[in-house]
């Protein structure tokens, strides 16, 4: 896809504030001196069998990209692929109801959507939000000296796969789902007061893939202390037992040649940085003098697993160092 986008003619509209150049979380277009629109779209296949929970996760996942830009979601449109000849309308109603609950929680409105017949259920949202043009969070503007603040734990990819094998406890899987249906709204609203230099949400490319993009775009090195990365209960045990996901290998390949592991942790533990997330956490790059206060504020607002996981350094021969 990157090669395809690179082949397109350059765009020169001065109101296009964030386009495709840095693979940011969303596009941003200025419509007034003090207002810009944030545009994103995302859809997923079902990670769970419960229609309502599927809708909640898919909606939280799509809304997250607006929060990652420092924006506020305003309108949403459903995107539906559905095998109506195999699954009843009650299933689709459950999916849409779950999504609608998250749209309302975000303070946004549902204005329509589009559906098509598909062999496998797919659901997501096209989301439009607003942001002040001077307050956009980008994934490409980290500064040497910044601290890296992760707002919730990772590990959902391996837990989904292990759950299909019946290896995950009900308690651990329920805890995983609770993280995934949690909007990044509170994290974004809390983070805004600390004026982060850069932000992204950790999704399908895993912690390594998304931080690599941030570091490469900013011309810096991210040094991440692997033992400080918050991990969902049971996820590391699944990697220790040999479970993985269908994209861990491609996520690792994405950063090969740009990453150093300086940790003595075993290889199975290192796999967590390649674990693909759905509705994952925000990652803030924040000035060091503000990091402790931001972390305390996130925890005070109930984001109990938020963590300072490392620092941004001047470039040191690799975009990522896992210590």
PDB file of C-alpha atoms in Angstrom:
ATOM      1  CA  UNK A   1       0.000   0.000   0.000  1.00  0.00           C
ATOM      2  CA  UNK A   2       2.865   2.416   0.762  1.00  0.00           C
ATOM      3  CA  UNK A   3       4.279   1.883  -2.724  1.00  0.00           C
ATOM      4  CA  UNK A   4       0.843   2.441  -4.252  1.00  0.00           C
ATOM      5  CA  UNK A   5       0.310   5.702  -2.361  1.00  0.00           C
ATOM      6  CA  UNK A   6       3.816   6.883  -3.223  1.00  0.00           C
ATOM      7  CA  UNK A   7       2.973   6.473  -6.911  1.00  0.00           C
ATOM      8  CA  UNK A   8       0.133   8.991  -6.739  1.00  0.00           C
ATOM      9  CA  UNK A   9       0.686  12.615  -7.833  1.00  0.00           C
ATOM     10  CA  UNK A  10       1.702  15.031  -5.088  1.00  0.00           C
ATOM     11  CA  UNK A  11      -1.041  17.115  -3.459  1.00  0.00           C
ATOM     12  CA  UNK A  12      -0.420  20.799  -2.804  1.00  0.00           C
ATOM     13  CA  UNK A  13      -3.569  22.006  -1.024  1.00  0.00           C
ATOM     14  CA  UNK A  14      -2.334  24.235   1.843  1.00  0.00           C
ATOM     15  CA  UNK A  15      -5.360  23.300   3.940  1.00  0.00           C
ATOM     16  CA  UNK A  16      -4.382  19.625   3.966  1.00  0.00           C
ATOM     17  CA  UNK A  17      -2.526  19.722   7.276  1.00  0.00           C
ATOM     18  CA  UNK A  18      -1.960  15.976   7.663  1.00  0.00           C
ATOM     19  CA  UNK A  19      -1.998  13.740   4.610  1.00  0.00           C
ATOM     20  CA  UNK A  20      -0.467  10.398   3.708  1.00  0.00           C
ATOM     21  CA  UNK A  21       3.212  11.316   3.981  1.00  0.00           C
ATOM     22  CA  UNK A  22       3.922   9.961   7.471  1.00  0.00           C
ATOM     23  CA  UNK A  23       1.241   7.242   7.673  1.00  0.00           C
ATOM     24  CA  UNK A  24      -0.422   9.142  10.504  1.00  0.00           C
ATOM     25  CA  UNK A  25      -3.507   7.888  12.306  1.00  0.00           C
ATOM     26  CA  UNK A  26      -5.918  10.161  10.413  1.00  0.00           C
ATOM     27  CA  UNK A  27      -6.064  12.936   7.845  1.00  0.00           C
ATOM     28  CA  UNK A  28      -6.632  16.541   8.882  1.00  0.00           C
ATOM     29  CA  UNK A  29      -8.084  19.306   6.702  1.00  0.00           C
ATOM     30  CA  UNK A  30      -8.379  22.952   7.796  1.00  0.00           C
ATOM     31  CA  UNK A  31     -11.770  24.581   7.167  1.00  0.00           C
ATOM     32  CA  UNK A  32     -11.226  27.780   9.179  1.00  0.00           C
ATOM     33  CA  UNK A  33      -8.312  29.487  10.948  1.00  0.00           C
ATOM     34  CA  UNK A  34      -9.375  27.919  14.244  1.00  0.00           C
ATOM     35  CA  UNK A  35     -10.927  24.652  13.073  1.00  0.00           C
ATOM     36  CA  UNK A  36      -9.910  21.558  11.138  1.00  0.00           C
ATOM     37  CA  UNK A  37     -11.665  18.280  10.380  1.00  0.00           C
ATOM     38  CA  UNK A  38     -10.153  14.901  11.247  1.00  0.00           C
ATOM     39  CA  UNK A  39     -10.997  11.986   8.941  1.00  0.00           C
ATOM     40  CA  UNK A  40     -10.460   8.285   9.567  1.00  0.00           C
ATOM     41  CA  UNK A  41     -11.959   4.931   8.658  1.00  0.00           C
ATOM     42  CA  UNK A  42     -11.395   1.442  10.025  1.00  0.00           C
ATOM     43  CA  UNK A  43     -13.179  -1.891  10.081  1.00  0.00           C
ATOM     44  CA  UNK A  44     -12.334  -5.336  11.451  1.00  0.00           C
ATOM     45  CA  UNK A  45     -13.471  -8.942  11.400  1.00  0.00           C
ATOM     46  CA  UNK A  46     -15.010 -10.382  14.588  1.00  0.00           C
ATOM     47  CA  UNK A  47     -12.448 -11.110  17.336  1.00  0.00           C
ATOM     48  CA  UNK A  48     -15.268 -12.498  19.528  1.00  0.00           C
ATOM     49  CA  UNK A  49     -18.532 -14.340  18.975  1.00  0.00           C
ATOM     50  CA  UNK A  50     -20.750 -11.867  20.891  1.00  0.00           C
ATOM     51  CA  UNK A  51     -22.240  -9.393  18.346  1.00  0.00           C
ATOM     52  CA  UNK A  52     -22.679  -6.549  20.847  1.00  0.00           C
ATOM     53  CA  UNK A  53     -19.090  -6.794  22.096  1.00  0.00           C
ATOM     54  CA  UNK A  54     -17.813  -7.033  18.513  1.00  0.00           C
ATOM     55  CA  UNK A  55     -19.590  -3.766  17.715  1.00  0.00           C
ATOM     56  CA  UNK A  56     -18.163  -2.090  20.808  1.00  0.00           C
ATOM     57  CA  UNK A  57     -14.595  -3.137  19.983  1.00  0.00           C
ATOM     58  CA  UNK A  58     -14.875  -2.147  16.317  1.00  0.00           C
ATOM     59  CA  UNK A  59     -16.271   1.268  17.202  1.00  0.00           C
ATOM     60  CA  UNK A  60     -13.686   1.956  19.922  1.00  0.00           C
ATOM     61  CA  UNK A  61     -10.972   0.921  17.470  1.00  0.00           C
ATOM     62  CA  UNK A  62     -12.159   3.353  14.777  1.00  0.00           C
ATOM     63  CA  UNK A  63     -12.807   6.254  17.166  1.00  0.00           C
ATOM     64  CA  UNK A  64      -9.301   5.901  18.589  1.00  0.00           C
ATOM     65  CA  UNK A  65      -7.656   7.394  15.503  1.00  0.00           C
ATOM     66  CA  UNK A  66      -9.414  10.729  16.100  1.00  0.00           C
ATOM     67  CA  UNK A  67      -8.258  10.753  19.726  1.00  0.00           C
ATOM     68  CA  UNK A  68      -4.708   9.977  18.577  1.00  0.00           C
ATOM     69  CA  UNK A  69      -4.718  13.228  16.578  1.00  0.00           C
ATOM     70  CA  UNK A  70      -5.876  15.283  19.567  1.00  0.00           C
ATOM     71  CA  UNK A  71      -9.350  15.551  18.067  1.00  0.00           C
ATOM     72  CA  UNK A  72     -12.945  15.130  19.197  1.00  0.00           C
ATOM     73  CA  UNK A  73     -15.191  12.683  17.283  1.00  0.00           C
ATOM     74  CA  UNK A  74     -18.302  14.327  15.857  1.00  0.00           C
ATOM     75  CA  UNK A  75     -20.009  12.079  13.272  1.00  0.00           C
ATOM     76  CA  UNK A  76     -19.817   8.379  12.446  1.00  0.00           C
ATOM     77  CA  UNK A  77     -20.973   6.204   9.565  1.00  0.00           C
ATOM     78  CA  UNK A  78     -21.335   2.423   9.811  1.00  0.00           C
ATOM     79  CA  UNK A  79     -19.366   0.205   7.435  1.00  0.00           C
ATOM     80  CA  UNK A  80     -20.910  -3.270   7.218  1.00  0.00           C
ATOM     81  CA  UNK A  81     -20.028  -6.434   5.363  1.00  0.00           C
ATOM     82  CA  UNK A  82     -22.494  -9.143   6.362  1.00  0.00           C
ATOM     83  CA  UNK A  83     -23.499 -12.658   5.227  1.00  0.00           C
ATOM     84  CA  UNK A  84     -27.234 -12.118   5.556  1.00  0.00           C
ATOM     85  CA  UNK A  85     -27.942 -15.549   4.052  1.00  0.00           C
ATOM     86  CA  UNK A  86     -26.046 -17.231   6.929  1.00  0.00           C
ATOM     87  CA  UNK A  87     -26.535 -14.952   9.917  1.00  0.00           C
ATOM     88  CA  UNK A  88     -29.824 -13.492  11.062  1.00  0.00           C
ATOM     89  CA  UNK A  89     -30.619  -9.818  11.391  1.00  0.00           C
ATOM     90  CA  UNK A  90     -30.531 -10.117  15.186  1.00  0.00           C
ATOM     91  CA  UNK A  91     -26.772 -10.599  14.896  1.00  0.00           C
ATOM     92  CA  UNK A  92     -26.365  -7.434  12.836  1.00  0.00           C
ATOM     93  CA  UNK A  93     -28.638  -5.517  15.203  1.00  0.00           C
ATOM     94  CA  UNK A  94     -26.418  -6.580  18.078  1.00  0.00           C
ATOM     95  CA  UNK A  95     -23.273  -5.414  16.296  1.00  0.00           C
ATOM     96  CA  UNK A  96     -24.734  -2.018  15.452  1.00  0.00           C
ATOM     97  CA  UNK A  97     -26.161  -1.609  18.969  1.00  0.00           C
ATOM     98  CA  UNK A  98     -22.741  -2.261  20.485  1.00  0.00           C
ATOM     99  CA  UNK A  99     -21.136   0.287  18.183  1.00  0.00           C
ATOM    100  CA  UNK A 100     -23.868   2.819  18.909  1.00  0.00           C
ATOM    101  CA  UNK A 101     -23.192   2.564  22.638  1.00  0.00           C
ATOM    102  CA  UNK A 102     -19.570   3.604  22.065  1.00  0.00           C
ATOM    103  CA  UNK A 103     -20.495   6.356  19.604  1.00  0.00           C
ATOM    104  CA  UNK A 104     -22.784   7.892  22.233  1.00  0.00           C
ATOM    105  CA  UNK A 105     -20.115   7.501  24.922  1.00  0.00           C
ATOM    106  CA  UNK A 106     -17.730   9.414  22.658  1.00  0.00           C
ATOM    107  CA  UNK A 107     -20.256  12.252  22.379  1.00  0.00           C
ATOM    108  CA  UNK A 108     -20.574  11.680  18.629  1.00  0.00           C
ATOM    109  CA  UNK A 109     -23.604  10.956  16.462  1.00  0.00           C
ATOM    110  CA  UNK A 110     -24.387   8.208  13.954  1.00  0.00           C
ATOM    111  CA  UNK A 111     -25.444   9.714  10.626  1.00  0.00           C
ATOM    112  CA  UNK A 112     -25.724   6.681   8.359  1.00  0.00           C
ATOM    113  CA  UNK A 113     -23.467   4.177   6.662  1.00  0.00           C
ATOM    114  CA  UNK A 114     -23.200   1.533   3.989  1.00  0.00           C
ATOM    115  CA  UNK A 115     -23.670  -2.224   3.951  1.00  0.00           C
ATOM    116  CA  UNK A 116     -22.776  -4.930   1.487  1.00  0.00           C
ATOM    117  CA  UNK A 117     -23.173  -8.680   1.258  1.00  0.00           C
ATOM    118  CA  UNK A 118     -20.001 -10.449   2.371  1.00  0.00           C
ATOM    119  CA  UNK A 119     -18.954 -14.001   3.156  1.00  0.00           C
ATOM    120  CA  UNK A 120     -17.499 -12.946   6.525  1.00  0.00           C
ATOM    121  CA  UNK A 121     -18.849 -10.314   8.919  1.00  0.00           C
ATOM    122  CA  UNK A 122     -16.910  -7.073   8.875  1.00  0.00           C
ATOM    123  CA  UNK A 123     -17.766  -3.945  10.775  1.00  0.00           C
ATOM    124  CA  UNK A 124     -16.271  -0.533  11.458  1.00  0.00           C
ATOM    125  CA  UNK A 125     -16.810   3.178  11.224  1.00  0.00           C
ATOM    126  CA  UNK A 126     -15.920   6.155   9.126  1.00  0.00           C
ATOM    127  CA  UNK A 127     -15.385   8.905  11.693  1.00  0.00           C
ATOM    128  CA  UNK A 128     -15.129  12.663  11.298  1.00  0.00           C
ATOM    129  CA  UNK A 129     -13.859  14.794  14.168  1.00  0.00           C
ATOM    130  CA  UNK A 130     -12.655  18.298  14.873  1.00  0.00           C
ATOM    131  CA  UNK A 131      -9.365  19.707  16.142  1.00  0.00           C
ATOM    132  CA  UNK A 132      -7.770  23.140  16.396  1.00  0.00           C
ATOM    133  CA  UNK A 133      -5.142  23.448  13.626  1.00  0.00           C
ATOM    134  CA  UNK A 134      -2.509  24.492  16.182  1.00  0.00           C
ATOM    135  CA  UNK A 135      -3.235  21.567  18.511  1.00  0.00           C
ATOM    136  CA  UNK A 136      -2.930  18.576  16.185  1.00  0.00           C
ATOM    137  CA  UNK A 137      -1.014  15.612  17.580  1.00  0.00           C
ATOM    138  CA  UNK A 138       1.125  13.961  14.914  1.00  0.00           C
ATOM    139  CA  UNK A 139       3.073  10.727  14.906  1.00  0.00           C
ATOM    140  CA  UNK A 140       6.143  12.396  13.382  1.00  0.00           C
ATOM    141  CA  UNK A 141       7.117  15.134  15.847  1.00  0.00           C
ATOM    142  CA  UNK A 142       8.744  13.373  18.806  1.00  0.00           C
ATOM    143  CA  UNK A 143      11.685  15.264  20.337  1.00  0.00           C
ATOM    144  CA  UNK A 144      14.888  13.976  21.879  1.00  0.00           C
ATOM    145  CA  UNK A 145      14.409  13.983  25.643  1.00  0.00           C
ATOM    146  CA  UNK A 146      10.701  13.100  25.549  1.00  0.00           C
ATOM    147  CA  UNK A 147       9.359  10.366  27.796  1.00  0.00           C
ATOM    148  CA  UNK A 148       7.121   7.658  26.335  1.00  0.00           C
ATOM    149  CA  UNK A 149       3.809   7.218  28.153  1.00  0.00           C
ATOM    150  CA  UNK A 150       1.618   4.226  27.241  1.00  0.00           C
ATOM    151  CA  UNK A 151      -1.973   4.499  28.446  1.00  0.00           C
ATOM    152  CA  UNK A 152      -3.101   0.859  28.717  1.00  0.00           C
ATOM    153  CA  UNK A 153      -1.650  -2.643  28.350  1.00  0.00           C
ATOM    154  CA  UNK A 154      -0.984  -4.608  25.174  1.00  0.00           C
ATOM    155  CA  UNK A 155      -1.336  -8.298  24.332  1.00  0.00           C
ATOM    156  CA  UNK A 156      -4.789  -8.701  22.797  1.00  0.00           C
ATOM    157  CA  UNK A 157      -3.547 -10.354  19.610  1.00  0.00           C
ATOM    158  CA  UNK A 158      -2.057 -13.424  21.242  1.00  0.00           C
ATOM    159  CA  UNK A 159      -4.934 -13.666  23.719  1.00  0.00           C
ATOM    160  CA  UNK A 160      -7.456 -13.822  20.878  1.00  0.00           C
ATOM    161  CA  UNK A 161      -5.539 -16.632  19.204  1.00  0.00           C
ATOM    162  CA  UNK A 162      -4.996 -18.529  22.445  1.00  0.00           C
ATOM    163  CA  UNK A 163      -8.656 -18.152  23.348  1.00  0.00           C
ATOM    164  CA  UNK A 164      -9.580 -20.027  20.173  1.00  0.00           C
ATOM    165  CA  UNK A 165      -7.521 -22.926  21.541  1.00  0.00           C
ATOM    166  CA  UNK A 166      -9.297 -22.722  24.891  1.00  0.00           C
ATOM    167  CA  UNK A 167      -6.056 -21.836  26.690  1.00  0.00           C
ATOM    168  CA  UNK A 168      -7.052 -18.469  28.188  1.00  0.00           C
ATOM    169  CA  UNK A 169      -8.898 -18.255  31.499  1.00  0.00           C
ATOM    170  CA  UNK A 170     -12.306 -16.600  31.479  1.00  0.00           C
ATOM    171  CA  UNK A 171     -11.026 -13.950  33.878  1.00  0.00           C
ATOM    172  CA  UNK A 172      -8.045 -13.046  31.671  1.00  0.00           C
ATOM    173  CA  UNK A 173     -10.144 -12.923  28.511  1.00  0.00           C
ATOM    174  CA  UNK A 174     -12.838 -10.804  30.136  1.00  0.00           C
ATOM    175  CA  UNK A 175     -10.135  -8.405  31.322  1.00  0.00           C
ATOM    176  CA  UNK A 176      -8.765  -8.233  27.762  1.00  0.00           C
ATOM    177  CA  UNK A 177     -12.210  -7.372  26.378  1.00  0.00           C
ATOM    178  CA  UNK A 178     -12.682  -4.696  29.023  1.00  0.00           C
ATOM    179  CA  UNK A 179      -9.490  -2.974  27.829  1.00  0.00           C
ATOM    180  CA  UNK A 180     -10.580  -3.178  24.195  1.00  0.00           C
ATOM    181  CA  UNK A 181     -14.021  -1.639  24.668  1.00  0.00           C
ATOM    182  CA  UNK A 182     -12.489   1.201  26.697  1.00  0.00           C
ATOM    183  CA  UNK A 183     -12.444   4.372  24.619  1.00  0.00           C
ATOM    184  CA  UNK A 184      -9.246   6.393  24.435  1.00  0.00           C
ATOM    185  CA  UNK A 185     -11.376   9.471  25.147  1.00  0.00           C
ATOM    186  CA  UNK A 186     -10.310   9.843  28.780  1.00  0.00           C
ATOM    187  CA  UNK A 187      -6.654   9.264  27.947  1.00  0.00           C
ATOM    188  CA  UNK A 188      -6.765  11.903  25.204  1.00  0.00           C
ATOM    189  CA  UNK A 189      -8.618  14.446  27.335  1.00  0.00           C
ATOM    190  CA  UNK A 190      -6.163  13.919  30.186  1.00  0.00           C
ATOM    191  CA  UNK A 191      -3.136  14.088  27.908  1.00  0.00           C
ATOM    192  CA  UNK A 192      -4.215  17.333  26.257  1.00  0.00           C
ATOM    193  CA  UNK A 193      -3.315  19.386  29.343  1.00  0.00           C
ATOM    194  CA  UNK A 194       0.301  18.213  29.057  1.00  0.00           C
ATOM    195  CA  UNK A 195       0.774  19.243  25.406  1.00  0.00           C
ATOM    196  CA  UNK A 196       2.400  16.066  24.064  1.00  0.00           C
ATOM    197  CA  UNK A 197       4.900  16.598  21.271  1.00  0.00           C
ATOM    198  CA  UNK A 198       3.662  13.518  19.402  1.00  0.00           C
ATOM    199  CA  UNK A 199       1.069  10.775  19.745  1.00  0.00           C
ATOM    200  CA  UNK A 200      -0.185   7.619  18.067  1.00  0.00           C
ATOM    201  CA  UNK A 201      -2.396   4.693  18.959  1.00  0.00           C
ATOM    202  CA  UNK A 202      -0.908   1.211  19.008  1.00  0.00           C
ATOM    203  CA  UNK A 203      -2.876  -1.060  16.695  1.00  0.00           C
ATOM    204  CA  UNK A 204      -2.182  -3.667  14.023  1.00  0.00           C
ATOM    205  CA  UNK A 205       1.560  -3.096  13.561  1.00  0.00           C
ATOM    206  CA  UNK A 206       2.173  -3.651  17.258  1.00  0.00           C
ATOM    207  CA  UNK A 207       4.222  -1.557  19.655  1.00  0.00           C
ATOM    208  CA  UNK A 208       7.363  -2.049  17.570  1.00  0.00           C
ATOM    209  CA  UNK A 209       5.779  -1.134  14.242  1.00  0.00           C
ATOM    210  CA  UNK A 210       4.062   2.029  15.418  1.00  0.00           C
ATOM    211  CA  UNK A 211       7.002   3.324  17.463  1.00  0.00           C
ATOM    212  CA  UNK A 212       9.310   2.591  14.538  1.00  0.00           C
ATOM    213  CA  UNK A 213       7.184   4.821  12.306  1.00  0.00           C
ATOM    214  CA  UNK A 214       7.266   7.579  14.914  1.00  0.00           C
ATOM    215  CA  UNK A 215      11.017   7.397  15.427  1.00  0.00           C
ATOM    216  CA  UNK A 216      11.825   7.154  11.713  1.00  0.00           C
ATOM    217  CA  UNK A 217       9.629  10.132  10.842  1.00  0.00           C
ATOM    218  CA  UNK A 218      11.175  12.284  13.579  1.00  0.00           C
ATOM    219  CA  UNK A 219      14.775  11.173  12.927  1.00  0.00           C
ATOM    220  CA  UNK A 220      15.251   9.963  16.510  1.00  0.00           C
ATOM    221  CA  UNK A 221      15.665   6.740  18.495  1.00  0.00           C
ATOM    222  CA  UNK A 222      13.072   5.349  20.872  1.00  0.00           C
ATOM    223  CA  UNK A 223      14.599   3.462  23.806  1.00  0.00           C
ATOM    224  CA  UNK A 224      11.918   1.278  25.391  1.00  0.00           C
ATOM    225  CA  UNK A 225      12.426  -0.638  28.628  1.00  0.00           C
ATOM    226  CA  UNK A 226      10.656  -3.877  27.839  1.00  0.00           C
ATOM    227  CA  UNK A 227       9.953  -4.859  31.437  1.00  0.00           C
ATOM    228  CA  UNK A 228       8.089  -1.565  31.979  1.00  0.00           C
ATOM    229  CA  UNK A 229       5.645  -2.161  29.107  1.00  0.00           C
ATOM    230  CA  UNK A 230       2.237  -3.031  30.626  1.00  0.00           C
ATOM    231  CA  UNK A 231       0.946  -6.374  29.356  1.00  0.00           C
ATOM    232  CA  UNK A 232      -2.520  -7.904  29.629  1.00  0.00           C
ATOM    233  CA  UNK A 233      -2.859 -10.763  32.072  1.00  0.00           C
ATOM    234  CA  UNK A 234      -2.045 -14.078  30.433  1.00  0.00           C
ATOM    235  CA  UNK A 235      -0.475 -12.707  27.251  1.00  0.00           C
ATOM    236  CA  UNK A 236       3.158 -13.429  28.123  1.00  0.00           C
ATOM    237  CA  UNK A 237       2.222 -16.906  29.328  1.00  0.00           C
ATOM    238  CA  UNK A 238       0.659 -17.604  25.928  1.00  0.00           C
ATOM    239  CA  UNK A 239       3.861 -16.572  24.157  1.00  0.00           C
ATOM    240  CA  UNK A 240       5.856 -18.733  26.570  1.00  0.00           C
ATOM    241  CA  UNK A 241       3.632 -21.667  25.597  1.00  0.00           C
ATOM    242  CA  UNK A 242       4.322 -21.074  21.892  1.00  0.00           C
ATOM    243  CA  UNK A 243       1.183 -19.255  20.792  1.00  0.00           C
ATOM    244  CA  UNK A 244       1.654 -16.404  18.317  1.00  0.00           C
ATOM    245  CA  UNK A 245      -0.432 -14.496  15.751  1.00  0.00           C
ATOM    246  CA  UNK A 246      -0.613 -14.450  11.971  1.00  0.00           C
ATOM    247  CA  UNK A 247       1.130 -11.069  11.737  1.00  0.00           C
ATOM    248  CA  UNK A 248       3.872 -11.204  14.391  1.00  0.00           C
ATOM    249  CA  UNK A 249       6.350 -12.293  11.732  1.00  0.00           C
ATOM    250  CA  UNK A 250       5.433  -9.500   9.306  1.00  0.00           C
ATOM    251  CA  UNK A 251       5.483  -6.935  12.116  1.00  0.00           C
ATOM    252  CA  UNK A 252       8.981  -8.110  13.018  1.00  0.00           C
ATOM    253  CA  UNK A 253      10.061  -7.941   9.372  1.00  0.00           C
ATOM    254  CA  UNK A 254       8.806  -4.334   9.181  1.00  0.00           C
ATOM    255  CA  UNK A 255      11.399  -3.197  11.730  1.00  0.00           C
ATOM    256  CA  UNK A 256      14.214  -5.612  10.890  1.00  0.00           C
ATOM    257  CA  UNK A 257      17.424  -3.663  10.417  1.00  0.00           C
ATOM    258  CA  UNK A 258      16.073  -0.743  12.440  1.00  0.00           C
ATOM    259  CA  UNK A 259      15.783  -2.371  15.878  1.00  0.00           C
ATOM    260  CA  UNK A 260      18.195  -3.560  18.564  1.00  0.00           C
ATOM    261  CA  UNK A 261      17.303  -5.800  21.472  1.00  0.00           C
ATOM    262  CA  UNK A 262      19.630  -5.069  24.380  1.00  0.00           C
ATOM    263  CA  UNK A 263      17.559  -7.003  26.887  1.00  0.00           C
ATOM    264  CA  UNK A 264      18.286 -10.407  28.387  1.00  0.00           C
ATOM    265  CA  UNK A 265      14.593 -11.276  28.377  1.00  0.00           C
ATOM    266  CA  UNK A 266      13.828 -14.487  26.433  1.00  0.00           C
ATOM    267  CA  UNK A 267      12.735 -14.413  22.802  1.00  0.00           C
ATOM    268  CA  UNK A 268       9.160 -15.383  23.684  1.00  0.00           C
ATOM    269  CA  UNK A 269       8.883 -12.298  25.917  1.00  0.00           C
ATOM    270  CA  UNK A 270      10.231 -10.085  23.133  1.00  0.00           C
ATOM    271  CA  UNK A 271       7.353 -11.202  20.892  1.00  0.00           C
ATOM    272  CA  UNK A 272       4.984  -8.937  22.826  1.00  0.00           C
ATOM    273  CA  UNK A 273       6.291  -5.877  20.950  1.00  0.00           C
ATOM    274  CA  UNK A 274       5.104  -7.416  17.651  1.00  0.00           C
ATOM    275  CA  UNK A 275       1.681  -8.383  18.993  1.00  0.00           C
ATOM    276  CA  UNK A 276      -1.056  -6.742  16.842  1.00  0.00           C
ATOM    277  CA  UNK A 277      -3.495  -4.666  18.862  1.00  0.00           C
ATOM    278  CA  UNK A 278      -7.135  -3.881  18.258  1.00  0.00           C
ATOM    279  CA  UNK A 279      -8.396  -0.745  20.021  1.00  0.00           C
ATOM    280  CA  UNK A 280      -4.966  -0.391  21.593  1.00  0.00           C
ATOM    281  CA  UNK A 281      -3.483   2.291  23.856  1.00  0.00           C
ATOM    282  CA  UNK A 282      -2.334   5.793  23.072  1.00  0.00           C
ATOM    283  CA  UNK A 283       1.397   6.466  23.198  1.00  0.00           C
ATOM    284  CA  UNK A 284       2.338  10.014  24.200  1.00  0.00           C
ATOM    285  CA  UNK A 285       5.739  11.620  23.641  1.00  0.00           C
ATOM    286  CA  UNK A 286       5.835  14.264  26.350  1.00  0.00           C
ATOM    287  CA  UNK A 287       8.442  16.666  27.722  1.00  0.00           C
ATOM    288  CA  UNK A 288      10.371  14.991  30.576  1.00  0.00           C
ATOM    289  CA  UNK A 289       9.373  17.621  33.137  1.00  0.00           C
ATOM    290  CA  UNK A 290       5.687  16.833  32.472  1.00  0.00           C
ATOM    291  CA  UNK A 291       5.864  13.052  32.294  1.00  0.00           C
ATOM    292  CA  UNK A 292       5.451  12.232  35.985  1.00  0.00           C
ATOM    293  CA  UNK A 293       2.472  14.555  36.369  1.00  0.00           C
ATOM    294  CA  UNK A 294       0.807  13.148  33.235  1.00  0.00           C
ATOM    295  CA  UNK A 295       1.299   9.596  34.458  1.00  0.00           C
ATOM    296  CA  UNK A 296      -0.129  10.442  37.885  1.00  0.00           C
ATOM    297  CA  UNK A 297      -3.101  12.195  36.281  1.00  0.00           C
ATOM    298  CA  UNK A 298      -3.852   9.229  34.010  1.00  0.00           C
ATOM    299  CA  UNK A 299      -3.819   6.898  37.010  1.00  0.00           C
ATOM    300  CA  UNK A 300      -5.990   9.297  39.019  1.00  0.00           C
ATOM    301  CA  UNK A 301      -8.554   9.115  36.206  1.00  0.00           C
ATOM    302  CA  UNK A 302      -8.679   5.335  36.406  1.00  0.00           C
ATOM    303  CA  UNK A 303      -6.080   4.376  33.784  1.00  0.00           C
ATOM    304  CA  UNK A 304      -4.359   2.179  36.319  1.00  0.00           C
ATOM    305  CA  UNK A 305      -1.954   0.461  33.904  1.00  0.00           C
ATOM    306  CA  UNK A 306      -0.580   3.619  32.283  1.00  0.00           C
ATOM    307  CA  UNK A 307       3.211   3.492  32.318  1.00  0.00           C
ATOM    308  CA  UNK A 308       6.364   5.419  31.457  1.00  0.00           C
ATOM    309  CA  UNK A 309       8.052   2.898  29.165  1.00  0.00           C
ATOM    310  CA  UNK A 310      11.110   4.754  27.918  1.00  0.00           C
ATOM    311  CA  UNK A 311      12.616   7.817  26.319  1.00  0.00           C
ATOM    312  CA  UNK A 312      13.362   9.513  23.015  1.00  0.00           C
ATOM    313  CA  UNK A 313      17.058   9.875  22.183  1.00  0.00           C
ATOM    314  CA  UNK A 314      19.002  11.552  19.387  1.00  0.00           C
ATOM    315  CA  UNK A 315      19.332   9.012  16.589  1.00  0.00           C
ATOM    316  CA  UNK A 316      21.682   6.145  17.573  1.00  0.00           C
ATOM    317  CA  UNK A 317      22.089   3.863  14.531  1.00  0.00           C
ATOM    318  CA  UNK A 318      18.663   2.270  15.108  1.00  0.00           C
ATOM    319  CA  UNK A 319      15.167   3.672  15.341  1.00  0.00           C
ATOM    320  CA  UNK A 320      14.247   1.335  18.199  1.00  0.00           C
ATOM    321  CA  UNK A 321      16.205   0.000  21.151  1.00  0.00           C
ATOM    322  CA  UNK A 322      14.473  -2.475  23.446  1.00  0.00           C
ATOM    323  CA  UNK A 323      16.451  -2.517  26.676  1.00  0.00           C
TER     324      UNK A 323
END
